[in-house]
Amino acid sequence: MSAIAIKADELNFNYKNFNALANISFELEAGKLLALLGHNGAGKSTLIKLILGLMAPTSGQLNVFGEAPYLRRQRGALRIGYLPENVSFYDNMSGEDVLRYLAKLKGVGATRVNELLVEFQLDYAKSRPVRTYSKGMRQRLGLAQALLEQPNLLLLDEPTVGLDPLASAFLYDKVGQLTRAGCAVVICTHELSLIEPRLDQALIIGQGQMLAAGSLSTLRRHNQLPVRLHPLEVDIDGVTRVLQQPQFAALQPYWHGQYLQLPHAMDESLMSAMAQVSAHIVWREGELSLSDMFYHFMAKLPRFDDTAGLEIHACNR
Ligand SMILES: Nc1ncnc2c1ncn2[C@@H]1O[C@H](COP(=O)(O)OP(=O)(O)O)[C@@H](O)[C@H]1O
Ligand SMILES: [Mg+2]
């Protein structure tokens, strides 16, 4: 059995009296990739900071390799790679000096710095000030610094924002190499179609609540999801006429390209009405994409303010 990198049970976190995360439970094994998804202000970065041990949960259990990260950080024993959202460096330092400086803080030798400069294709620019680096080079430097200690858990907070497709692909390829080598990775991202083929698990949060968790196939089995069906060998106009019957209005069926989309599992009475149009309807089920599922879960949330917590925080001062 694989080692468990992260285990969260009924995790809650409050910023003062604002509940930023509520009852979050999930598990991530070593060598697997977890995509942490949610709207702006959902609580993704807050969860990352809890995993990093920068803050302690208000209630619930959080273990990273079997120990509470907050306590482990206090002992100085936590080895987690972290690329923060909007990473910034001392811009007048060279890429090499940035890595050397951080390596020293972490007790890592110069050989590792040289290795990373080559691996992240920064060797040619290592003596140039970071302010001359492109966005892609900065993110490569950001990932390189996260890997100085050869961590077995890596946390990436929106790592591909503003990157061109080639730079994103470079970053994701590196992530693939790391997971294959046994590193557990958590990525917050809004690039759903890019992350979909790469993730092992997704955790979708909205307004601090866990909306769905698991592999793509587990998410697709969620019983509240819409169903997408493609009728083969059938008179489409006949199907459309059936759908227009008033008793099916509540199902709000609509055509999504060649697929008929219905809110839940196929309705019995609709099936029999369809069978009258054509005796042998063969339905091919269409798979919902990660982005279809994301929109579905988000659509269920009430209207919200992305910065709700910060406003409460400011009001309390
Ligand atoms: N330091 C803080 N003090 C108070 N509220 C905060 C703080 N940081 C974040 N929040 C609030 O917590 C919620 C989740 O924020 P965050 O975890 O940054 O979301 P995400 O990363 O998903 O965009 C938001 O409502 C935000 O306003
Ligand atoms: Mg964030």
Short mmCIF file of C-alpha atoms in Angstrom, two decimals, residues 49-273:
data_model
loop_
_atom_site.label_atom_id
_atom_site.label_comp_id
_atom_site.label_asym_id
_atom_site.label_seq_id
_atom_site.Cartn_x
_atom_site.Cartn_y
_atom_site.Cartn_z
CA LYS A 49 -1.41 27.26 3.99
CA LEU A 50 -2.85 24.72 6.42
CA ILE A 51 -1.05 21.88 4.62
CA LEU A 52 2.13 23.94 4.76
CA GLY A 53 1.68 24.33 8.50
CA LEU A 54 1.65 28.14 8.33
CA MET A 55 -1.60 28.10 10.30
CA ALA A 56 -3.31 25.47 12.43
CA PRO A 57 -6.85 24.24 11.67
CA THR A 58 -9.60 25.66 13.89
CA SER A 59 -10.96 22.14 14.26
CA GLY A 60 -10.62 18.74 12.61
CA GLN A 61 -7.56 16.67 11.82
CA LEU A 62 -4.86 17.37 9.27
CA ASN A 63 -1.88 15.09 8.87
CA VAL A 64 0.99 15.33 6.44
CA PHE A 65 2.94 12.08 6.37
CA GLY A 66 1.26 11.14 9.62
CA GLU A 67 1.90 14.32 11.57
CA ALA A 68 0.15 17.68 12.07
CA PRO A 69 2.02 20.05 9.73
CA TYR A 70 1.66 23.02 12.06
CA LEU A 71 3.51 21.18 14.83
CA ARG A 72 6.05 19.71 12.48
CA ARG A 73 6.87 23.17 11.11
CA GLN A 74 7.44 24.43 14.65
CA ARG A 75 10.02 21.67 15.07
CA GLY A 76 11.57 22.77 11.75
CA ALA A 77 11.10 19.27 10.37
CA LEU A 78 8.69 19.88 7.52
CA ARG A 79 10.02 19.33 4.00
CA ILE A 80 7.33 20.53 1.64
CA GLY A 81 8.01 22.25 -1.68
CA TYR A 82 5.85 25.34 -2.17
CA LEU A 83 5.35 27.65 -5.10
CA PRO A 84 3.12 30.48 -3.86
CA GLU A 85 0.57 32.34 -5.93
CA ASN A 86 2.35 35.41 -7.43
CA VAL A 87 5.82 34.34 -6.33
CA SER A 88 8.26 37.24 -6.10
CA PHE A 89 12.02 37.31 -5.76
CA TYR A 90 14.64 39.92 -4.97
CA ASP A 91 14.61 41.25 -8.50
CA ASN A 92 18.13 42.64 -8.50
CA MET A 93 19.64 39.30 -7.55
CA SER A 94 20.61 36.84 -10.26
CA GLY A 95 18.71 33.57 -10.62
CA GLU A 96 21.71 31.68 -9.33
CA ASP A 97 22.07 33.96 -6.28
CA VAL A 98 18.35 33.59 -5.47
CA LEU A 99 18.70 29.80 -5.47
CA ARG A 100 21.98 29.88 -3.54
CA TYR A 101 20.49 32.18 -0.92
CA LEU A 102 17.40 29.98 -0.43
CA ALA A 103 19.56 26.83 -0.50
CA LYS A 104 21.64 28.22 2.34
CA LEU A 105 18.55 28.98 4.42
CA LYS A 106 17.41 25.41 3.91
CA GLY A 107 20.80 23.82 4.45
CA VAL A 108 21.07 22.58 0.86
CA GLY A 109 24.44 22.39 -0.92
CA ALA A 110 25.57 24.26 -4.07
CA THR A 111 25.56 21.10 -6.21
CA ARG A 112 21.78 20.95 -5.96
CA VAL A 113 21.56 24.60 -7.11
CA ASN A 114 23.64 23.85 -10.20
CA GLU A 115 21.57 20.76 -10.93
CA LEU A 116 18.33 22.74 -10.76
CA LEU A 117 19.66 25.58 -12.94
CA VAL A 118 20.35 23.03 -15.67
CA GLU A 119 17.15 21.04 -15.14
CA PHE A 120 15.01 24.20 -15.33
CA GLN A 121 16.81 25.61 -18.36
CA LEU A 122 18.05 28.65 -16.47
CA ASP A 123 21.72 27.89 -16.72
CA TYR A 124 22.25 30.26 -19.66
CA ALA A 125 20.65 33.13 -17.73
CA LYS A 126 21.85 32.28 -14.23
CA SER A 127 23.98 35.43 -13.84
CA ARG A 128 21.31 37.82 -15.07
CA PRO A 129 19.17 39.79 -12.58
CA VAL A 130 15.76 38.17 -12.10
CA ARG A 131 14.09 41.42 -13.22
CA THR A 132 15.21 40.58 -16.77
CA TYR A 133 13.50 37.16 -16.67
CA SER A 134 10.32 36.38 -18.60
CA LYS A 135 7.25 35.15 -16.75
CA GLY A 136 8.09 31.60 -17.85
CA MET A 137 11.65 31.88 -16.49
CA ARG A 138 10.36 33.24 -13.19
CA GLN A 139 7.96 30.34 -12.77
CA ARG A 140 10.76 27.89 -13.65
CA LEU A 141 12.88 29.56 -10.98
CA GLY A 142 9.90 29.36 -8.62
CA LEU A 143 9.52 25.64 -9.19
CA ALA A 144 13.28 25.11 -8.92
CA GLN A 145 13.36 26.80 -5.48
CA ALA A 146 10.41 24.63 -4.38
CA LEU A 147 12.44 21.53 -5.24
CA LEU A 148 15.68 22.52 -3.49
CA GLU A 149 15.11 20.07 -0.64
CA GLN A 150 13.84 17.29 -2.93
CA PRO A 151 10.49 17.28 -1.15
CA ASN A 152 8.07 14.38 -1.19
CA LEU A 153 5.13 16.78 -1.21
CA LEU A 154 4.85 19.74 -3.55
CA LEU A 155 2.19 22.49 -3.34
CA LEU A 156 1.66 24.69 -6.38
CA ASP A 157 -0.73 27.63 -6.05
CA GLU A 158 -1.94 28.68 -9.51
CA PRO A 159 1.47 27.97 -11.06
CA THR A 160 0.60 28.51 -14.73
CA VAL A 161 -1.21 31.86 -14.57
CA GLY A 162 0.05 34.07 -17.39
CA LEU A 163 2.26 31.38 -18.90
CA ASP A 164 2.26 30.65 -22.63
CA PRO A 165 1.18 27.12 -23.64
CA LEU A 166 4.78 25.91 -24.04
CA ALA A 167 5.80 27.22 -20.63
CA SER A 168 2.71 25.59 -19.06
CA ALA A 169 3.51 22.30 -20.78
CA PHE A 170 7.08 22.46 -19.43
CA LEU A 171 5.79 22.93 -15.92
CA TYR A 172 3.23 20.13 -16.19
CA ASP A 173 5.83 17.78 -17.67
CA LYS A 174 8.04 18.41 -14.65
CA VAL A 175 5.10 17.73 -12.36
CA GLY A 176 4.53 14.43 -14.20
CA GLN A 177 8.17 13.44 -13.68
CA LEU A 178 7.88 14.27 -9.99
CA THR A 179 4.73 12.24 -9.38
CA ARG A 180 6.24 9.28 -11.27
CA ALA A 181 9.20 9.54 -8.91
CA GLY A 182 6.81 9.30 -5.93
CA CYS A 183 6.25 12.94 -5.01
CA ALA A 184 2.66 13.88 -4.03
CA VAL A 185 1.53 17.11 -5.69
CA VAL A 186 -1.32 19.52 -4.96
CA ILE A 187 -2.10 22.08 -7.66
CA CYS A 188 -4.61 24.91 -7.43
CA THR A 189 -5.60 25.91 -10.91
CA HIS A 190 -8.41 27.30 -13.05
CA GLU A 191 -7.06 25.64 -16.20
CA LEU A 192 -9.51 22.77 -16.07
CA SER A 193 -8.88 21.30 -19.50
CA LEU A 194 -5.11 21.26 -18.92
CA ILE A 195 -5.32 19.59 -15.53
CA GLU A 196 -8.09 17.11 -16.43
CA PRO A 197 -5.90 14.51 -18.19
CA ARG A 198 -3.21 14.79 -15.51
CA LEU A 199 -5.01 14.62 -12.20
CA ASP A 200 -5.54 11.56 -10.04
CA GLN A 201 -7.99 13.31 -7.78
CA ALA A 202 -9.91 16.55 -7.70
CA LEU A 203 -11.19 18.46 -4.72
CA ILE A 204 -13.78 21.05 -5.69
CA ILE A 205 -14.55 23.67 -3.09
CA GLY A 206 -17.01 26.55 -3.15
CA GLN A 207 -17.38 29.17 -0.41
CA GLY A 208 -15.22 27.01 1.84
CA GLN A 209 -17.47 23.96 1.46
CA MET A 210 -16.38 20.69 -0.10
CA LEU A 211 -18.59 20.28 -3.17
CA ALA A 212 -17.03 17.12 -4.64
CA ALA A 213 -13.92 15.01 -4.18
CA GLY A 214 -12.36 12.00 -5.84
CA SER A 215 -11.12 10.71 -9.16
CA LEU A 216 -12.83 11.89 -12.36
CA SER A 217 -14.84 8.68 -12.53
CA THR A 218 -15.94 9.11 -8.90
CA LEU A 219 -16.97 12.69 -9.65
CA ARG A 220 -18.91 11.53 -12.70
CA ARG A 221 -20.87 9.09 -10.56
CA HIS A 222 -22.11 11.94 -8.37
CA ASN A 223 -25.86 11.41 -8.48
CA GLN A 224 -26.76 15.05 -8.78
CA LEU A 225 -24.87 15.52 -12.03
CA PRO A 226 -26.67 16.08 -15.31
CA VAL A 227 -26.79 13.22 -17.77
CA ARG A 228 -25.73 13.68 -21.37
CA LEU A 229 -27.16 11.21 -23.87
CA HIS A 230 -26.68 10.87 -27.58
CA PRO A 231 -29.60 9.12 -29.26
CA LEU A 232 -28.32 6.88 -32.04
CA GLU A 233 -30.50 5.66 -34.90
CA VAL A 234 -33.44 7.77 -33.92
CA ASP A 235 -35.63 10.45 -35.41
CA ILE A 236 -34.23 13.58 -33.73
CA ASP A 237 -37.32 15.65 -34.65
CA GLY A 238 -39.48 13.02 -33.00
CA VAL A 239 -37.33 13.18 -29.84
CA THR A 240 -37.56 16.97 -29.86
CA ARG A 241 -41.38 16.78 -30.13
CA VAL A 242 -41.46 14.46 -27.11
CA LEU A 243 -39.28 16.85 -25.14
CA GLN A 244 -41.67 19.69 -25.93
CA GLN A 245 -44.51 17.92 -24.15
CA PRO A 246 -45.47 19.98 -21.07
CA GLN A 247 -44.98 17.12 -18.59
CA PHE A 248 -41.24 17.10 -19.36
CA ALA A 249 -40.74 20.85 -18.91
CA ALA A 250 -39.39 20.35 -15.36
CA LEU A 251 -36.53 18.22 -16.71
CA GLN A 252 -35.37 21.24 -18.72
CA PRO A 253 -33.87 19.06 -21.40
CA TYR A 254 -31.68 20.75 -23.98
CA TRP A 255 -29.39 19.78 -26.81
CA HIS A 256 -25.71 20.15 -26.09
CA GLY A 257 -24.40 19.59 -29.62
CA GLN A 258 -25.47 16.05 -30.52
CA TYR A 259 -26.16 15.21 -26.87
CA LEU A 260 -29.38 15.56 -25.01
CA GLN A 261 -28.70 16.94 -21.56
CA LEU A 262 -31.00 16.20 -18.65
CA PRO A 263 -30.62 17.33 -15.06
CA HIS A 264 -30.34 13.89 -13.43
CA ALA A 265 -30.54 10.24 -14.34
CA MET A 266 -32.82 9.43 -17.27
CA ASP A 267 -36.46 9.84 -16.30
CA GLU A 268 -38.64 6.68 -16.71
CA SER A 269 -41.67 8.45 -18.16
CA LEU A 270 -39.48 10.27 -20.64
CA MET A 271 -37.91 6.98 -21.69
CA SER A 272 -41.27 5.41 -22.43
CA ALA A 273 -42.46 8.50 -24.33
#
